[in-house]
Amino acid sequence: MANLLENIDYPSDLKKVKEKNLPQVCAELREMIIREASCNPGHFGASMGVVELTVALHYVYNAPYDKLIWDVGHQAYGHKILTGRRKQFHTNRSYKGISGFPNRSESEYDAFGVGHSSTSISAALGISIAAQLNGEKDRKVVAIIGDGSMTGGMAFEGLNNAGGANADILVILNDNNMSIDPNVGGISRYFVRMQTSKAYNKLRSGVWQVLKHFRKTGRNMLALLRKHQHAVKSLVFDDSNLFEALGFRYFGPVDGHDVVGLTRILNDLKEIPGPKLLHILTKKGKGFIPAEKDATKWHAPGKFDAVTGEIFKESDSNPKIAKYQIVFGQTLLELARKNSEIVGVTPAMPSGCSMNIMMEEMPDRAFDVGIAEPHAVTFAAGLAVSGKIPFVNIYSSFMQRSYDQIIHDVALQKLNVVFCMDRGGLVGADGATHHGVFDLSFMRNIPNMTVSAPMDEIELRNLMYTAQLPDKGPFSIRYPRGNGLNREWKTDFVEITVGKGRKMADGNDVAILSIGHTGNFVTQARKMLTAENISVAHYDMRFVKPIDSEILDEVAAGFDQIITIEDGLIDGGFGSAVLEYFASRGIQKKVVRLGVPDRFVEQGTQKELYRECGFDAEGICQTVRDMIKVSV
Ligand SMILES: Cc1ncc(C[n+]2csc(CCOP(=O)(O)OP(=O)(O)O)c2C)c(N)n1
């Protein structure tokens, strides 16, 4: 049969396909995702798992009038391909290309911008209530959320509100029993029980009653239920069901890989008013055997061979150079071996931040708490109140979720919690939702908080060592995505004096103050500038708070022109801290602040984005040249 996908640009084209040919569309969609993701890497397993659901949704619903809201959005590749972006899909996640996540400015089919988890139900409720207020009674609103994202508190806040509001929304729970790592906690166990327990294994009479109300369409559902009695279990009106208790009508669990079955169920559910939840069972990575076998590895595998499934090493990967996350993971374990009070906390990112290294050796002392950043921080506060020293590792952009918990539960009580923020700074292909560019700004205005950023992985180790020494109080350490520098990083621990930076190089013309890994750009820039007979002093400040006043006084005394550089938002960040220090002492100097400007930066490689923002080595050189030119 001719290729069907080639003729599908929009859902209107998909709707012309005969129902019996939908499995072929799914096969072609899968093939395209494999082909594209193998050479242009991104998220993989999640999109593969929802191919049938995606096709069924666009077959049944009338997007963009009907609103489909993907939670996290890392599973929306099929949705993108079916909604006008098939021909651009090869630019997925690349500079100036399409975003790896649903993005309202990219397409009217992307009903809500996402990237962070557990927002879909709240957003769907808002959209549904707005439709009610606007008199758009026929508008359908669907939230699609994974079992991992269902562990996030916001998902429950949304369910609670929606159940009480009697809003007309459908929540589809895509249950593949996985987060990035295996899903954790009571909810995850509950979902497994729902699939296996005898109580859920029989068809309840309620389902027949509900569906009889909707006779014409109901017949489809009944036929499907009859056909799949072995696999399809259904519950209706059962208060022992969590979702029912919250005010939702629960349907399922059903086979999420039966595309025809799904279209029929969705057609039925369209006719049922009020809050409904359809529980579907899928396999992450479905259709690509290596991905089915190791879902964690294939969450975002990088480039791979589309036939053999061999995952290629990153082109810049030097086996001797470790990623910052590995240095964090190994160092945490080393410290935990020496200090029995140390515990580890990660909200659903054990392999992402490498806390799995500690988990393997010390399963009792390292905790995956689910996709629950606010909870992770307050849980750590509880541990700290009892004398433990928690290392909470949260990607910088996800830490935004925990702001009140950091202030109210940790800093206000001056607790010894160490916040390790991985992916601090521009992260690259994940784009605007994931850039960790706010943390220096939002951490430095919290009383009691130490705010630090290592220039390299040895500094990271030493900062981690320092943070777990007695009475350090709340201590944040942020480091970037990617590789460190030194070949031999397993050095002996050295305590770093809190609030002390270091002079890296002398110079006469301009002083550059750097924080974190941007110091390495300065090192490169100095080499280029020295060749031009321009002499630049360089200080690695290490701490944004407390800031090193001795260095600042020295710089103020010796230089008229100063540059600050940070891989973070300029406004309110490190450079602002320097300016505030100078202003408070009446010091008037020309200070140029380099970093991320006051706008959202899209996706690209980190290199491309550093360039765009002008704080890579070339950007520094240019800034220095311009300053010198003006002053001559
Ligand atoms: C607030 C937040 N924390 C962490 C993440 C990182 N993250 C991306 S996908 C994912 C797992 C999601 O699991 P699930 O919802 O079950 O979807 P699946 O990948 O299994 O399809 C996590 C933890 C995130 N996107 N947002």
PDB file of C-alpha atoms in Angstrom, residues 171-296:
ATOM      1  CA  VAL A 171      -7.646  13.266  31.461  1.00  0.00           C
ATOM      2  CA  ILE A 172      -5.812  10.441  29.737  1.00  0.00           C
ATOM      3  CA  LEU A 173      -3.443   8.676  32.069  1.00  0.00           C
ATOM      4  CA  ASN A 174      -0.710   7.159  29.934  1.00  0.00           C
ATOM      5  CA  ASP A 175       0.552   4.439  32.213  1.00  0.00           C
ATOM      6  CA  ASN A 176       3.799   2.827  31.104  1.00  0.00           C
ATOM      7  CA  ASN A 177       4.982   2.212  34.638  1.00  0.00           C
ATOM      8  CA  MET A 178       8.006   4.374  33.995  1.00  0.00           C
ATOM      9  CA  SER A 179       9.152   7.870  34.745  1.00  0.00           C
ATOM     10  CA  ILE A 180      12.634   8.421  33.259  1.00  0.00           C
ATOM     11  CA  ASP A 181      13.738   5.816  35.750  1.00  0.00           C
ATOM     12  CA  PRO A 182      11.221   3.310  37.111  1.00  0.00           C
ATOM     13  CA  ASN A 183       8.297   5.194  38.610  1.00  0.00           C
ATOM     14  CA  VAL A 184       8.180   5.330  42.398  1.00  0.00           C
ATOM     15  CA  GLY A 185       5.825   5.668  45.327  1.00  0.00           C
ATOM     16  CA  GLY A 186       2.326   4.738  46.404  1.00  0.00           C
ATOM     17  CA  ILE A 187       0.620   6.022  43.274  1.00  0.00           C
ATOM     18  CA  SER A 188       2.841   3.953  41.078  1.00  0.00           C
ATOM     19  CA  ARG A 189       2.076   0.854  43.178  1.00  0.00           C
ATOM     20  CA  TYR A 190      -1.625   1.708  43.023  1.00  0.00           C
ATOM     21  CA  PHE A 191      -1.535   1.780  39.228  1.00  0.00           C
ATOM     22  CA  VAL A 192       0.165  -1.594  39.151  1.00  0.00           C
ATOM     23  CA  ARG A 193      -2.475  -2.980  41.519  1.00  0.00           C
ATOM     24  CA  MET A 194      -5.222  -1.623  39.274  1.00  0.00           C
ATOM     25  CA  GLN A 195      -3.864  -3.714  36.448  1.00  0.00           C
ATOM     26  CA  THR A 196      -3.539  -6.905  38.404  1.00  0.00           C
ATOM     27  CA  SER A 197      -6.118  -6.935  41.171  1.00  0.00           C
ATOM     28  CA  LYS A 198      -9.123  -9.193  40.742  1.00  0.00           C
ATOM     29  CA  ALA A 199     -11.422  -6.447  41.940  1.00  0.00           C
ATOM     30  CA  TYR A 200     -10.499  -4.389  38.912  1.00  0.00           C
ATOM     31  CA  ASN A 201     -10.529  -7.338  36.668  1.00  0.00           C
ATOM     32  CA  LYS A 202     -14.236  -7.636  36.187  1.00  0.00           C
ATOM     33  CA  LEU A 203     -16.492  -5.345  34.247  1.00  0.00           C
ATOM     34  CA  ARG A 204     -18.642  -3.307  36.574  1.00  0.00           C
ATOM     35  CA  SER A 205     -22.286  -2.963  35.805  1.00  0.00           C
ATOM     36  CA  GLY A 206     -21.932   0.809  36.027  1.00  0.00           C
ATOM     37  CA  VAL A 207     -20.075   1.039  32.775  1.00  0.00           C
ATOM     38  CA  TRP A 208     -23.006  -0.436  30.931  1.00  0.00           C
ATOM     39  CA  GLN A 209     -25.386   1.975  32.565  1.00  0.00           C
ATOM     40  CA  VAL A 210     -23.337   5.026  31.725  1.00  0.00           C
ATOM     41  CA  LEU A 211     -22.859   3.981  28.180  1.00  0.00           C
ATOM     42  CA  LYS A 212     -26.491   3.155  27.631  1.00  0.00           C
ATOM     43  CA  HIS A 213     -27.177   6.851  28.051  1.00  0.00           C
ATOM     44  CA  PHE A 214     -25.172   7.390  24.953  1.00  0.00           C
ATOM     45  CA  ARG A 215     -26.642   4.587  22.996  1.00  0.00           C
ATOM     46  CA  LYS A 216     -25.399   5.272  19.568  1.00  0.00           C
ATOM     47  CA  THR A 217     -21.793   5.900  20.409  1.00  0.00           C
ATOM     48  CA  GLY A 218     -21.960   3.718  23.461  1.00  0.00           C
ATOM     49  CA  ARG A 219     -22.252   0.711  21.272  1.00  0.00           C
ATOM     50  CA  ASN A 220     -18.694   1.235  20.116  1.00  0.00           C
ATOM     51  CA  MET A 221     -17.376   1.145  23.634  1.00  0.00           C
ATOM     52  CA  LEU A 222     -19.447  -1.889  24.497  1.00  0.00           C
ATOM     53  CA  ALA A 223     -18.266  -3.730  21.425  1.00  0.00           C
ATOM     54  CA  LEU A 224     -14.689  -2.967  22.303  1.00  0.00           C
ATOM     55  CA  LEU A 225     -15.077  -3.987  25.900  1.00  0.00           C
ATOM     56  CA  ARG A 226     -16.642  -7.258  24.804  1.00  0.00           C
ATOM     57  CA  LYS A 227     -13.920  -7.898  22.275  1.00  0.00           C
ATOM     58  CA  HIS A 228     -11.093  -7.198  24.704  1.00  0.00           C
ATOM     59  CA  GLN A 229     -12.532  -8.626  27.874  1.00  0.00           C
ATOM     60  CA  HIS A 230      -9.292 -10.420  28.588  1.00  0.00           C
ATOM     61  CA  ALA A 231      -7.285  -7.202  28.499  1.00  0.00           C
ATOM     62  CA  VAL A 232      -9.791  -4.524  29.190  1.00  0.00           C
ATOM     63  CA  LYS A 233     -10.833  -3.946  32.714  1.00  0.00           C
ATOM     64  CA  SER A 234     -13.232  -1.244  33.624  1.00  0.00           C
ATOM     65  CA  LEU A 235     -14.403   0.563  36.689  1.00  0.00           C
ATOM     66  CA  VAL A 236     -17.177   3.033  37.003  1.00  0.00           C
ATOM     67  CA  PHE A 237     -18.658   4.788  40.032  1.00  0.00           C
ATOM     68  CA  ASP A 238     -16.441   3.133  42.551  1.00  0.00           C
ATOM     69  CA  ASP A 239     -15.415   5.265  45.483  1.00  0.00           C
ATOM     70  CA  SER A 240     -12.564   2.942  46.263  1.00  0.00           C
ATOM     71  CA  ASN A 241     -11.074   4.150  43.021  1.00  0.00           C
ATOM     72  CA  LEU A 242      -8.880   7.153  43.689  1.00  0.00           C
ATOM     73  CA  PHE A 243     -10.054   9.111  40.670  1.00  0.00           C
ATOM     74  CA  GLU A 244     -13.696   8.315  41.280  1.00  0.00           C
ATOM     75  CA  ALA A 245     -13.309   9.510  44.849  1.00  0.00           C
ATOM     76  CA  LEU A 246     -11.984  12.803  43.491  1.00  0.00           C
ATOM     77  CA  GLY A 247     -15.059  13.245  41.299  1.00  0.00           C
ATOM     78  CA  PHE A 248     -13.861  11.766  38.005  1.00  0.00           C
ATOM     79  CA  ARG A 249     -15.493   8.987  36.039  1.00  0.00           C
ATOM     80  CA  TYR A 250     -12.801   6.392  35.592  1.00  0.00           C
ATOM     81  CA  PHE A 251     -12.492   4.210  32.496  1.00  0.00           C
ATOM     82  CA  GLY A 252      -9.911   1.537  32.002  1.00  0.00           C
ATOM     83  CA  PRO A 253      -7.309   0.329  32.062  1.00  0.00           C
ATOM     84  CA  VAL A 254      -7.367  -0.275  28.320  1.00  0.00           C
ATOM     85  CA  ASP A 255      -4.761  -1.272  25.781  1.00  0.00           C
ATOM     86  CA  GLY A 256      -3.077   1.938  24.602  1.00  0.00           C
ATOM     87  CA  HIS A 257      -1.610   0.268  21.518  1.00  0.00           C
ATOM     88  CA  ASP A 258      -4.966  -0.660  19.945  1.00  0.00           C
ATOM     89  CA  VAL A 259      -5.455   2.389  17.754  1.00  0.00           C
ATOM     90  CA  VAL A 260      -8.882   1.428  16.449  1.00  0.00           C
ATOM     91  CA  GLY A 261     -10.071   0.542  19.934  1.00  0.00           C
ATOM     92  CA  LEU A 262      -8.808   3.880  21.227  1.00  0.00           C
ATOM     93  CA  THR A 263     -10.616   5.878  18.543  1.00  0.00           C
ATOM     94  CA  ARG A 264     -13.858   4.168  19.468  1.00  0.00           C
ATOM     95  CA  ILE A 265     -13.401   4.744  23.176  1.00  0.00           C
ATOM     96  CA  LEU A 266     -12.505   8.393  22.613  1.00  0.00           C
ATOM     97  CA  ASN A 267     -15.573   8.845  20.446  1.00  0.00           C
ATOM     98  CA  ASP A 268     -17.664   7.433  23.273  1.00  0.00           C
ATOM     99  CA  LEU A 269     -16.029   9.556  25.903  1.00  0.00           C
ATOM    100  CA  LYS A 270     -16.644  12.691  23.843  1.00  0.00           C
ATOM    101  CA  GLU A 271     -20.300  12.204  24.551  1.00  0.00           C
ATOM    102  CA  ILE A 272     -19.960  11.828  28.291  1.00  0.00           C
ATOM    103  CA  PRO A 273     -20.039  15.147  30.130  1.00  0.00           C
ATOM    104  CA  GLY A 274     -18.041  16.087  33.236  1.00  0.00           C
ATOM    105  CA  PRO A 275     -14.555  15.117  34.410  1.00  0.00           C
ATOM    106  CA  LYS A 276     -13.443  11.771  33.042  1.00  0.00           C
ATOM    107  CA  LEU A 277     -10.223   9.829  33.279  1.00  0.00           C
ATOM    108  CA  LEU A 278      -9.206   7.215  30.763  1.00  0.00           C
ATOM    109  CA  HIS A 279      -6.422   4.958  31.960  1.00  0.00           C
ATOM    110  CA  ILE A 280      -4.417   3.472  29.102  1.00  0.00           C
ATOM    111  CA  LEU A 281      -1.572   0.998  29.332  1.00  0.00           C
ATOM    112  CA  THR A 282       1.373   1.476  27.004  1.00  0.00           C
ATOM    113  CA  LYS A 283       4.958   0.402  26.633  1.00  0.00           C
ATOM    114  CA  LYS A 284       7.596   3.098  26.600  1.00  0.00           C
ATOM    115  CA  GLY A 285       9.706   2.718  23.450  1.00  0.00           C
ATOM    116  CA  LYS A 286       7.034   0.538  21.793  1.00  0.00           C
ATOM    117  CA  GLY A 287       8.098  -0.696  18.371  1.00  0.00           C
ATOM    118  CA  PHE A 288      11.857  -0.457  18.844  1.00  0.00           C
ATOM    119  CA  ILE A 289      13.057  -3.492  20.738  1.00  0.00           C
ATOM    120  CA  PRO A 290      16.184  -2.001  22.386  1.00  0.00           C
ATOM    121  CA  ALA A 291      14.053   0.870  23.674  1.00  0.00           C
ATOM    122  CA  GLU A 292      11.378  -1.466  24.975  1.00  0.00           C
ATOM    123  CA  LYS A 293      14.050  -3.396  26.852  1.00  0.00           C
ATOM    124  CA  ASP A 294      15.776  -0.443  28.520  1.00  0.00           C
ATOM    125  CA  ALA A 295      13.380   2.467  28.788  1.00  0.00           C
ATOM    126  CA  THR A 296      15.661   4.588  30.969  1.00  0.00           C
TER     127      THR A 296
END
